PDB file of C-alpha atoms and ligand atoms in Angstrom:
ATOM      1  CA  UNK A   3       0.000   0.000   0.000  1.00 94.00           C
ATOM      2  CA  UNK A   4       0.969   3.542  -0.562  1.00 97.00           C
ATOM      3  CA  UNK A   5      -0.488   6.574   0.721  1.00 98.00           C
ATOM      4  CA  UNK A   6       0.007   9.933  -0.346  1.00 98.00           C
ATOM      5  CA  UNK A   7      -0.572  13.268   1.210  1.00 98.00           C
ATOM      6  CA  UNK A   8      -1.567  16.428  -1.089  1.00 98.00           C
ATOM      7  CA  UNK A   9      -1.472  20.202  -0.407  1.00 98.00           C
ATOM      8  CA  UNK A  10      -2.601  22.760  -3.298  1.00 98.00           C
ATOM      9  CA  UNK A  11      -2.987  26.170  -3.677  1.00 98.00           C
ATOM     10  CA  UNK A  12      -0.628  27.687  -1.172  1.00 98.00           C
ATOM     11  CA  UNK A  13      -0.705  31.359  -2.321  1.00 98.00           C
ATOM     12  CA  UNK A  14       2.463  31.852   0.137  1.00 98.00           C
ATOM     13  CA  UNK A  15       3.599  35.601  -0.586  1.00 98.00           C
ATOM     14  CA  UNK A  16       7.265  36.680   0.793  1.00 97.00           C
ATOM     15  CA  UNK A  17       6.751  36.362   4.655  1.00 95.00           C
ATOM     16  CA  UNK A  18       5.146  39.142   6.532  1.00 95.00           C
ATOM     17  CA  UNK A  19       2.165  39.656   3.463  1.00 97.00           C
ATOM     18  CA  UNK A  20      -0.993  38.772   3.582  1.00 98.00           C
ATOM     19  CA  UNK A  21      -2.261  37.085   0.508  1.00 96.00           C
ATOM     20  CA  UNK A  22      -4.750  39.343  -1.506  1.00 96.00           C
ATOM     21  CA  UNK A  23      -4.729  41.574   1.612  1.00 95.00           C
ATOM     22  CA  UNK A  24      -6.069  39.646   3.704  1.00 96.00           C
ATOM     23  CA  UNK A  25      -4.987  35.732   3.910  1.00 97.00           C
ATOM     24  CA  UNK A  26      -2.129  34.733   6.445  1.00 97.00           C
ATOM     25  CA  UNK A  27      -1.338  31.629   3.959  1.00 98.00           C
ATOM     26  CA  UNK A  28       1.637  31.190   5.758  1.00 98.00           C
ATOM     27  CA  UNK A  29       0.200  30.286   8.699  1.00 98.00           C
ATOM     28  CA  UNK A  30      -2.287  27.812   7.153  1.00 98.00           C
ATOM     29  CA  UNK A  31       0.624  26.653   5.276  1.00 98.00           C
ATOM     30  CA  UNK A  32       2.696  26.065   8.768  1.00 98.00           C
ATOM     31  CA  UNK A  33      -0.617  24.136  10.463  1.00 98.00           C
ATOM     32  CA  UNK A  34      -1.500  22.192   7.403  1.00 98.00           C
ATOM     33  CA  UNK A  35       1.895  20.426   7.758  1.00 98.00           C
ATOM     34  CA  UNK A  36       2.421  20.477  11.508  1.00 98.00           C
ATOM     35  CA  UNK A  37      -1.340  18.674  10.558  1.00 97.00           C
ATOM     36  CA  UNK A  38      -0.209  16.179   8.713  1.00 98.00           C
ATOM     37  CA  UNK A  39       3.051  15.586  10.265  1.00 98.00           C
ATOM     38  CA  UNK A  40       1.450  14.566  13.484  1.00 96.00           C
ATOM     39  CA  UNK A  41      -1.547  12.626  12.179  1.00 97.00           C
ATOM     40  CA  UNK A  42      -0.356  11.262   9.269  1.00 98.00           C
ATOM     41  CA  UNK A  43       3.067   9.714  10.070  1.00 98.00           C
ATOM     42  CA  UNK A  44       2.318   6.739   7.733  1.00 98.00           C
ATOM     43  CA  UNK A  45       2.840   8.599   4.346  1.00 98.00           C
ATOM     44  CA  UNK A  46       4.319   7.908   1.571  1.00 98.00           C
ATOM     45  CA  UNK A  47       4.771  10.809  -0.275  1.00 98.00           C
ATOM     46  CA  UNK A  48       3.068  14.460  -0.260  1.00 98.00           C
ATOM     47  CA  UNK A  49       2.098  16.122  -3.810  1.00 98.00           C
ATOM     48  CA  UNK A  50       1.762  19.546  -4.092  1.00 98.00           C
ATOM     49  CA  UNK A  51      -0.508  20.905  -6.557  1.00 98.00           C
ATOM     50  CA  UNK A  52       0.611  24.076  -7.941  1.00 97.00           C
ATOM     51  CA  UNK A  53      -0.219  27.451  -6.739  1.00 97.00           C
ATOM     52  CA  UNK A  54       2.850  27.133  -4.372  1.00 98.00           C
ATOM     53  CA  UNK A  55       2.764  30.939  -4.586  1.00 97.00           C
ATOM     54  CA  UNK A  56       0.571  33.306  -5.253  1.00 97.00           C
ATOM     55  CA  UNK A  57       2.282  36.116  -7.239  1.00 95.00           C
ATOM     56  CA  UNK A  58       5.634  33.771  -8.112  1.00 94.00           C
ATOM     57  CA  UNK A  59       8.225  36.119  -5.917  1.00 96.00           C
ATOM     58  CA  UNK A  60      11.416  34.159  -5.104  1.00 97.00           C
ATOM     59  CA  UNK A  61      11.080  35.065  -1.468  1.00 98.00           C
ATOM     60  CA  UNK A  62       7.577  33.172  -1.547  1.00 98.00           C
ATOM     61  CA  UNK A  63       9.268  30.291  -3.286  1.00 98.00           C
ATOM     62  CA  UNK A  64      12.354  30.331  -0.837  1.00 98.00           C
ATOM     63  CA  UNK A  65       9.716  30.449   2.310  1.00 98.00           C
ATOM     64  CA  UNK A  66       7.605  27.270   0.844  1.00 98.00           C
ATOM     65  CA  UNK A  67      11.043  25.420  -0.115  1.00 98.00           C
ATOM     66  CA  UNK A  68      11.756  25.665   3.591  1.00 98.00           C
ATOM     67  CA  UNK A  69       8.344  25.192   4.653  1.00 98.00           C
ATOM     68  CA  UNK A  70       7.681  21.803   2.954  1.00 98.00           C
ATOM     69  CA  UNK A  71      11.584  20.772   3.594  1.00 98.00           C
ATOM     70  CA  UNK A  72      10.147  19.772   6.843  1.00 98.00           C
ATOM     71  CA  UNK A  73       8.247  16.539   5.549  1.00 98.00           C
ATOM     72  CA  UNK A  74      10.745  13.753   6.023  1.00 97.00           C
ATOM     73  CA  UNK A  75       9.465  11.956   2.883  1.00 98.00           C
ATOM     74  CA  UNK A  76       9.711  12.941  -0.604  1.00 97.00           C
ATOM     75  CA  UNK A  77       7.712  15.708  -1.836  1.00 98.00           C
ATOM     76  CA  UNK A  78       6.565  15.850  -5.130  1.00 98.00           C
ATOM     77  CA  UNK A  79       5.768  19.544  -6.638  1.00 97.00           C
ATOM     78  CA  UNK A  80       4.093  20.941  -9.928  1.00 96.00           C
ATOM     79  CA  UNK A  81       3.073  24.825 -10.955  1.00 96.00           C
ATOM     80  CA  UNK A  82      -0.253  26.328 -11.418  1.00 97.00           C
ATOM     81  CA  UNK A  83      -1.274  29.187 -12.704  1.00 96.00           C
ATOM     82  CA  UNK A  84       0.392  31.437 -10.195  1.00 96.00           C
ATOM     83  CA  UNK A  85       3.379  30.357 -10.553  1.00 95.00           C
ATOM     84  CA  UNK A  86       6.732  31.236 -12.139  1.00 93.00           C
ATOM     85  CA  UNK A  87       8.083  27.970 -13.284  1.00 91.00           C
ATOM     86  CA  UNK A  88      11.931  29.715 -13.391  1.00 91.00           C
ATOM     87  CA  UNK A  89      11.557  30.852 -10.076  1.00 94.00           C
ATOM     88  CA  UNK A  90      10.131  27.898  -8.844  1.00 94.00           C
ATOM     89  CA  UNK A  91      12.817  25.723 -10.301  1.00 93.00           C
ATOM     90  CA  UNK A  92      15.644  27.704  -8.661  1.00 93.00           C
ATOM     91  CA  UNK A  93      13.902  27.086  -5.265  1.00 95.00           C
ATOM     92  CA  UNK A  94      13.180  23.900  -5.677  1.00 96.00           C
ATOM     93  CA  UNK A  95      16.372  22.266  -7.155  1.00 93.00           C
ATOM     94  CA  UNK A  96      16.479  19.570  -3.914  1.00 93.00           C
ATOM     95  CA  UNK A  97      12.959  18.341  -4.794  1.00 95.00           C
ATOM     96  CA  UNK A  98      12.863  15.446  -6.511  1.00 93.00           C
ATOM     97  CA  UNK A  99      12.253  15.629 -10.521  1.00 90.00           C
ATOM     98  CA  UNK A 100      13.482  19.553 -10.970  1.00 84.00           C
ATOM     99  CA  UNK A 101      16.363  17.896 -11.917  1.00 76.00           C
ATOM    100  CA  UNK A 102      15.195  17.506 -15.548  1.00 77.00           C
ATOM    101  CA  UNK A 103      12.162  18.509 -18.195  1.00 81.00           C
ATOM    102  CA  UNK A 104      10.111  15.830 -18.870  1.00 89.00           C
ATOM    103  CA  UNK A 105       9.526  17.847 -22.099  1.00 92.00           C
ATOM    104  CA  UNK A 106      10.905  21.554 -23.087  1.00 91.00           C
ATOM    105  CA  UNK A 107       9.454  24.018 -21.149  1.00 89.00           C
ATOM    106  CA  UNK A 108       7.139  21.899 -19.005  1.00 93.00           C
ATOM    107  CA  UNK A 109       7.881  20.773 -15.417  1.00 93.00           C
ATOM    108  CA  UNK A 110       6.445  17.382 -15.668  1.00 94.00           C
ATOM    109  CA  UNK A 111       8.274  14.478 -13.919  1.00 95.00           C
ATOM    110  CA  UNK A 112       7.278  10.778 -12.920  1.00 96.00           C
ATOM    111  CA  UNK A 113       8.651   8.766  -9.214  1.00 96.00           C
ATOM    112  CA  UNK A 114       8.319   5.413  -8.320  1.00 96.00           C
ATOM    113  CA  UNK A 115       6.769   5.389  -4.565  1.00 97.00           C
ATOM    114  CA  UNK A 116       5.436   2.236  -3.008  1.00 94.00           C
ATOM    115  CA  UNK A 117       4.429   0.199  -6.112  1.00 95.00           C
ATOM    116  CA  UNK A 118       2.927   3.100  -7.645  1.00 97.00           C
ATOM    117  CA  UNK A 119       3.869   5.711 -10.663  1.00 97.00           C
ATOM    118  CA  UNK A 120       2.936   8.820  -9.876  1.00 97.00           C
ATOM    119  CA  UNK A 121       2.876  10.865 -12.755  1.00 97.00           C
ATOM    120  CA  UNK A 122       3.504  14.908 -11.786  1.00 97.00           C
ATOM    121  CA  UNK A 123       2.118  16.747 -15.021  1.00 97.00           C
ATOM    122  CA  UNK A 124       2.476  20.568 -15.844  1.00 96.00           C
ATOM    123  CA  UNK A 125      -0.768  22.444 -16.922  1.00 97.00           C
ATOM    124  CA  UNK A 126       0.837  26.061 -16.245  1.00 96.00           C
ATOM    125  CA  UNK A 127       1.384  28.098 -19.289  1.00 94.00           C
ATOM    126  CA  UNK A 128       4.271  30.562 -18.766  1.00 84.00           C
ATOM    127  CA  UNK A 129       3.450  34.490 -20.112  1.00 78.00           C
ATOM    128  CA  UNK A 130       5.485  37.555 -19.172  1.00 69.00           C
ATOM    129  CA  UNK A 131       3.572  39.010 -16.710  1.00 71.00           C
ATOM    130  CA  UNK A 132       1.920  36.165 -15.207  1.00 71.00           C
ATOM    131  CA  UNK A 133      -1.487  36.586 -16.851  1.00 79.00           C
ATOM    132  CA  UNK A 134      -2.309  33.445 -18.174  1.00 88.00           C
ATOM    133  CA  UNK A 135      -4.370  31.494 -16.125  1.00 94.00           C
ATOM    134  CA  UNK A 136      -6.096  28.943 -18.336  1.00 95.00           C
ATOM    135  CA  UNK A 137      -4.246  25.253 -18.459  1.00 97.00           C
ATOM    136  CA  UNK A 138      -2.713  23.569 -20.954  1.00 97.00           C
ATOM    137  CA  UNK A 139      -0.485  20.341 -21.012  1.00 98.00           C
ATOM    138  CA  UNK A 140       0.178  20.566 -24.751  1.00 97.00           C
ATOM    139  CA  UNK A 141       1.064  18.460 -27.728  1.00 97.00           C
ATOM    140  CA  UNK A 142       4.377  17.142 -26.829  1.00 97.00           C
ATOM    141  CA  UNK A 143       3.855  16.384 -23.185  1.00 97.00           C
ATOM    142  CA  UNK A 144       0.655  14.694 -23.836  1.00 98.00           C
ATOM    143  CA  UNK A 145       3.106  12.237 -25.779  1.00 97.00           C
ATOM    144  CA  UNK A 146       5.286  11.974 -23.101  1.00 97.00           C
ATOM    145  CA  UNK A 147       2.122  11.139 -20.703  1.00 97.00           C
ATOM    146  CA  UNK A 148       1.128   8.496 -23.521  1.00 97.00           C
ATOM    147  CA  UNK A 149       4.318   6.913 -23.727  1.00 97.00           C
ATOM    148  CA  UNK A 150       4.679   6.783 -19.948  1.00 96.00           C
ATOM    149  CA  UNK A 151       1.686   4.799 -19.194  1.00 97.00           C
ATOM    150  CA  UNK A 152       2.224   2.401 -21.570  1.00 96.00           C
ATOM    151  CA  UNK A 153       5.107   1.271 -19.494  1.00 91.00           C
ATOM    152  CA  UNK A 154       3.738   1.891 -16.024  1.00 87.00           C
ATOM    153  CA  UNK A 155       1.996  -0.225 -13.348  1.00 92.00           C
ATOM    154  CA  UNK A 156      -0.736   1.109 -11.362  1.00 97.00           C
ATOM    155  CA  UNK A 157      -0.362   5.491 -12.309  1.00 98.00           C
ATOM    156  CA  UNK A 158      -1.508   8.388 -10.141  1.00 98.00           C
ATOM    157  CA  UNK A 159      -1.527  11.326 -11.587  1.00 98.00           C
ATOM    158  CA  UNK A 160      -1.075  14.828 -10.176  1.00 98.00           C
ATOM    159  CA  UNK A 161      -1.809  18.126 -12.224  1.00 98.00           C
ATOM    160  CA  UNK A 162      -3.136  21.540 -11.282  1.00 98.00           C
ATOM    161  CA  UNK A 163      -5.994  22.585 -13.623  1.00 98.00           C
ATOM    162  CA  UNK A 164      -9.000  19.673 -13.591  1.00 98.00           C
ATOM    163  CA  UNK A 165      -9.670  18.046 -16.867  1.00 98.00           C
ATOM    164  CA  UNK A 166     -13.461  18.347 -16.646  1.00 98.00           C
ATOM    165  CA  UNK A 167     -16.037  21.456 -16.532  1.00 97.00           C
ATOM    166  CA  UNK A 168     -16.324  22.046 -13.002  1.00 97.00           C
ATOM    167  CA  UNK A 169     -19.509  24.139 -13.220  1.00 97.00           C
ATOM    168  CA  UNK A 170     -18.691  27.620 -11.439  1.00 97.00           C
ATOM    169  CA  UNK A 171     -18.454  29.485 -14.774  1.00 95.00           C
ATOM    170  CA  UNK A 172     -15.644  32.107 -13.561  1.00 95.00           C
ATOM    171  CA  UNK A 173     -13.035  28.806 -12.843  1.00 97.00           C
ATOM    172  CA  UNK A 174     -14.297  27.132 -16.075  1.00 96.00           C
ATOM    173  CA  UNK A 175     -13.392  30.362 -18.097  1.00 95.00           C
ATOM    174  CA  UNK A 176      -9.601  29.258 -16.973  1.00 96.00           C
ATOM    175  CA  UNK A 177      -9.767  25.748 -17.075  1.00 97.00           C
ATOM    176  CA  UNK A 178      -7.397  23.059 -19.174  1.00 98.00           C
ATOM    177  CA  UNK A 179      -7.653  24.195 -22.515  1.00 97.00           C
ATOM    178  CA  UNK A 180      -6.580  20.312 -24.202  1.00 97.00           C
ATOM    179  CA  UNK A 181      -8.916  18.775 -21.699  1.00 98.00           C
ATOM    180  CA  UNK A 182     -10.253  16.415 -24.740  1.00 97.00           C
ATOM    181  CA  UNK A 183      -7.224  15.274 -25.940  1.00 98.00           C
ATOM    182  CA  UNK A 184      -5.826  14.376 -22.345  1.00 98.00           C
ATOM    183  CA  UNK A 185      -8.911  12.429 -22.184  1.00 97.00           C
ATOM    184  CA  UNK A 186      -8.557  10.530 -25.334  1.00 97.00           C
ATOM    185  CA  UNK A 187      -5.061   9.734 -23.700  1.00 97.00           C
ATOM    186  CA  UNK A 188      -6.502   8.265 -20.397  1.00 97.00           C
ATOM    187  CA  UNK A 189      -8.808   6.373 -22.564  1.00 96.00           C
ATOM    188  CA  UNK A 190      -5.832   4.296 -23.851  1.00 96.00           C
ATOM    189  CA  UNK A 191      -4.577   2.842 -21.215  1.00 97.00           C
ATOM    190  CA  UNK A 192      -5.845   1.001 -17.719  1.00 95.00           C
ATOM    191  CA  UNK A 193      -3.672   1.543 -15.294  1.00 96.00           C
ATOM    192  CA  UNK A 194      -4.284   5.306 -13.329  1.00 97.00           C
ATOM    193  CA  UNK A 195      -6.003   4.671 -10.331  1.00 98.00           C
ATOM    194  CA  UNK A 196      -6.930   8.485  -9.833  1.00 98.00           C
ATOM    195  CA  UNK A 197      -6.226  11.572 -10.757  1.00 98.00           C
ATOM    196  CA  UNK A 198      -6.126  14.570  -8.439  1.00 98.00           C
ATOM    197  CA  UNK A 199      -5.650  18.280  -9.235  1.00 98.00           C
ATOM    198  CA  UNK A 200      -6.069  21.564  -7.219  1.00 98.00           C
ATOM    199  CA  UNK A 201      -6.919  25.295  -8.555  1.00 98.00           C
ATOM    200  CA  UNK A 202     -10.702  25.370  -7.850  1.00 98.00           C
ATOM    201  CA  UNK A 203     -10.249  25.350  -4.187  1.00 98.00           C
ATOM    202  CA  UNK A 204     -13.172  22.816  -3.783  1.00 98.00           C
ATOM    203  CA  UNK A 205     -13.925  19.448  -3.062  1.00 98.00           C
ATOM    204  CA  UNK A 206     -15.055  17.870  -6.755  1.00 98.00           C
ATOM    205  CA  UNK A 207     -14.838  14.586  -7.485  1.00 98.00           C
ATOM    206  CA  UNK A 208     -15.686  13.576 -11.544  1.00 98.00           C
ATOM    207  CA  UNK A 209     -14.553  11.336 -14.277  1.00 97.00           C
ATOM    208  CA  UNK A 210     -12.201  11.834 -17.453  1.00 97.00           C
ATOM    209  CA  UNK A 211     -11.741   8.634 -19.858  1.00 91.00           C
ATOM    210  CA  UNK A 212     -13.011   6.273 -17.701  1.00 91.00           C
ATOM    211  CA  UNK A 213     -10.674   8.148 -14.751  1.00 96.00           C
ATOM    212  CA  UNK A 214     -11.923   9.242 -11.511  1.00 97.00           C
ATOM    213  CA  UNK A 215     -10.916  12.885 -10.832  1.00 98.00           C
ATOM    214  CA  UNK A 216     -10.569  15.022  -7.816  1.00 98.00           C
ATOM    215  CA  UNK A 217     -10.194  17.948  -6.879  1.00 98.00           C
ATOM    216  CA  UNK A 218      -9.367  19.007  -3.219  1.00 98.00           C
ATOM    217  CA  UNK A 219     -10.016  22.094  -1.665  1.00 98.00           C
ATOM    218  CA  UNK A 220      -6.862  24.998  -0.539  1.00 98.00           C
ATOM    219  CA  UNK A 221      -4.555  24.540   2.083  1.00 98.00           C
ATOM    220  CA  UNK A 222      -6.013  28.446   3.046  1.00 97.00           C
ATOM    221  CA  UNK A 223      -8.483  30.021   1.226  1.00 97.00           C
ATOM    222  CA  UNK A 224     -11.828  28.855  -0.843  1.00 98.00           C
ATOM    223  CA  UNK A 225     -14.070  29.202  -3.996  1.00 98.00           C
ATOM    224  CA  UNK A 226     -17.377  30.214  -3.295  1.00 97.00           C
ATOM    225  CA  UNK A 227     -19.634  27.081  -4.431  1.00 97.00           C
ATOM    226  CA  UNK A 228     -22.019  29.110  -7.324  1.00 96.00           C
ATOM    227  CA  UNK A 229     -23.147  27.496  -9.921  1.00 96.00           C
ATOM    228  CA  UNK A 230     -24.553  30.123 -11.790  1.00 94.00           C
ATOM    229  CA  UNK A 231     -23.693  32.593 -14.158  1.00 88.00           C
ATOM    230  CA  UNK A 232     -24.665  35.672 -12.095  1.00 91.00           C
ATOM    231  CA  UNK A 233     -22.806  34.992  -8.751  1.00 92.00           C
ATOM    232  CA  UNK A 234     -19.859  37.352  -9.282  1.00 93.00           C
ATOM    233  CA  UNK A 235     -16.129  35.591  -8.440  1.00 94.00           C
ATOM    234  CA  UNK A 236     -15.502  35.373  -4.807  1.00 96.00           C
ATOM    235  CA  UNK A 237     -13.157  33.412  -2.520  1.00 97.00           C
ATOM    236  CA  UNK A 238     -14.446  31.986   1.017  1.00 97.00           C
ATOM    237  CA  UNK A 239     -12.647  31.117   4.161  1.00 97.00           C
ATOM    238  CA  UNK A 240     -13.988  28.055   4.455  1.00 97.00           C
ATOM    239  CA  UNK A 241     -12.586  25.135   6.354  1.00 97.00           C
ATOM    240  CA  UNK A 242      -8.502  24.821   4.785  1.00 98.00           C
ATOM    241  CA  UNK A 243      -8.418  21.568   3.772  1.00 98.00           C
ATOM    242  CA  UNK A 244      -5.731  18.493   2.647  1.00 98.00           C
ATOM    243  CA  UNK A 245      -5.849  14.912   1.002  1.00 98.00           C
ATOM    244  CA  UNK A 246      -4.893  11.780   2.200  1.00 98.00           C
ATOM    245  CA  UNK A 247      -4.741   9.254  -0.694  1.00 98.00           C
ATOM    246  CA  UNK A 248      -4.495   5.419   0.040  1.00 98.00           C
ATOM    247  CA  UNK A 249      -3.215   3.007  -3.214  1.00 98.00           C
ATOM    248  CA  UNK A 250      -3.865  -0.619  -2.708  1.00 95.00           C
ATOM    249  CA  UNK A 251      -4.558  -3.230  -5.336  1.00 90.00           C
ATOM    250  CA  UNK A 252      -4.826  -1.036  -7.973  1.00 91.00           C
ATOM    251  CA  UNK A 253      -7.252   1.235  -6.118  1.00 95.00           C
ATOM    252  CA  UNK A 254      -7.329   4.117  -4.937  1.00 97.00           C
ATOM    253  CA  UNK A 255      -9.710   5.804  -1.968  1.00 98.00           C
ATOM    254  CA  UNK A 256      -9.712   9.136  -1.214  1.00 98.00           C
ATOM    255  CA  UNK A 257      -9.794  11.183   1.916  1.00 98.00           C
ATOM    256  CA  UNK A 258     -10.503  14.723   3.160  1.00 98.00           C
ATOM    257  CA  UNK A 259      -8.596  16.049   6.023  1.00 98.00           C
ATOM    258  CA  UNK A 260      -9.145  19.490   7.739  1.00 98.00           C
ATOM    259  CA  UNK A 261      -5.825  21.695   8.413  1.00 97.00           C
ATOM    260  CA  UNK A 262      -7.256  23.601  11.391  1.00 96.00           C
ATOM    261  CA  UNK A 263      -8.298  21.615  14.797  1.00 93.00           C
ATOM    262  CA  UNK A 264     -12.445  21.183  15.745  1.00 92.00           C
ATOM    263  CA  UNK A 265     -11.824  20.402  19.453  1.00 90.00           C
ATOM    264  CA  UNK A 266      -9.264  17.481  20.342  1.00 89.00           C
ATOM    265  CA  UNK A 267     -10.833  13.693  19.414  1.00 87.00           C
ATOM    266  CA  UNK A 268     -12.740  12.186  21.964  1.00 90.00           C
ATOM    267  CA  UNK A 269     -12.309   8.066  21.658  1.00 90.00           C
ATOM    268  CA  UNK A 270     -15.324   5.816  21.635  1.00 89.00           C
ATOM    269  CA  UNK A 271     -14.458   4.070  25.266  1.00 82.00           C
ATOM    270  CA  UNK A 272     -14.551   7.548  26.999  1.00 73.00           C
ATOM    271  CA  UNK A 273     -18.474   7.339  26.440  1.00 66.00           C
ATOM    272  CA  UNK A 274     -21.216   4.867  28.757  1.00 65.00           C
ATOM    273  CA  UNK A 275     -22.534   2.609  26.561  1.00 61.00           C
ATOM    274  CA  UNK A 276     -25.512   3.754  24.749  1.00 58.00           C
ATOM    275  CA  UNK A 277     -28.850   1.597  25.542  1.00 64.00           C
ATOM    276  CA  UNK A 278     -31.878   1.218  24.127  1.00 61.00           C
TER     277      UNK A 278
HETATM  278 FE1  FE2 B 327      -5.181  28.592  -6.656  1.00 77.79          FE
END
């Protein structure tokens, strides 16, 4: 069995900003791995899934290198939207698969973790100023992706953008752009378990080629759940949130953790027995 923690959507900005004004992502950041550090010290692996930062300044990147060095297992990273793959790749050079491109131009990189491939794909699309913020994996690492499954055992796969229509209209507008051809992809091969992804901040869980998605919600900050056309784009603090992914058999189940603590766990044998 392998199980595999994921964080996504940091947002970290250099230390001492608030994120959009108003988010202390660093300290949601700090809890969400204390978290998982003290109740989870049975993984694997952790994935991060892009968005390390939220406006791609090297201090930011520097901050979350240090942050996420303190996971004594191997910790798997890929851009989003917000990031700045250069900078990223400076920071990152002692995290495992910056040590190569899978593909020019694309951070995309594969490990071998407890009987399973995980398969770290690159949906960020680099632009000057940062103001791209649809995905798209593109021709050439889509070939890669093909030509790595057909030699793989059981695949997870980690990317930023979903594959699939998520239904809130303002995250759709910047959604994965070659969606259809990464499904026709999928569709070729049996072996991925799951896919997961980040960048809507939400819990959704779908399915691409015969693949179950999902999406988990940010390690800080949330999407406001509107599925309408007339509910203007808004974030909400609702619970900060992680995933804990188990891989047995060629299976894979999927859990949701919560970063911040609701009262300390009370066990079953502290209670009388309840009677009819
Ligand atoms: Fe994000």
């Amino acid at each position: 069995m392998a199980v595999f923690a994921q964080l996504t959507d940091l947002h970290l900005r250099p230390p001492g900003t608030l994120t959009l004004g108003r988010i202390d992502t660093d300290r949601f950041v700090v809890q969400a791995i204390d978290a998982i550090n003290s109740r989870h010290p049975y993984i694997d692996a952790v994935i991060v899934s892009g968005d390390i930062t939220d406006l791609g300044e090297e201090d930011a990147y520097n901050r979350a290198a240090m942050l996420l060095s303190r996971f004594a297992v191997p910790v798997i990273v890929i851009p989003g939207n917000h990031d700045s793959t250069p900078t990223l790749r400076d920071a990152f050079q002692a995290f495992p698969g910056f040590a190569e491109e899978c593909v020019p131009g694309k951070a995309c990189h594969v490990h071998k973790i407890g009987g399973v491939t995980v398969v770290a794909l690159d949906t960020s699309v680099s632009s000057p100023d940062q103001s791209q913020h649809q995905g798209e994996l593109g021709e050439a690492q889509l070939r890669w992706l093909d030509a790595t499954l057909a030699t793989s055992g059981p695949v997870l796969i980690a990317m930023h953008h979903p594959p699939f229509q998520v239904g809130i209209d303002f995250m759709d507008k910047i959604g994965l752009t070659d969606a259809r051809a990464f499904a026709k992809v999928l569709a070729r091969h049996e072996n991925i378990v799951r896919i997961v992804c980040g960048h809507v901040h939400r819990t959704i869980v779908s399915e691409v080629g015969g693949v179950p998605v999902m999406a988990i919600p940010g390690v800080a900050h949330q999407v406001v759940l509107a599925l309408d056309e007339m509910t203007p784009p808004a974030l909400v603090m609702e619970p900060p949130a992680y995933g804990v992914h188990m891989i047995e058999g060629g299976r894979a189940v999927s859990h949701i953790g919560y970063v911040e603590t609701y009262g300390a766990p009370v066990t079953f044998d502290d209670h009388e027995p309840v009677t009819a």
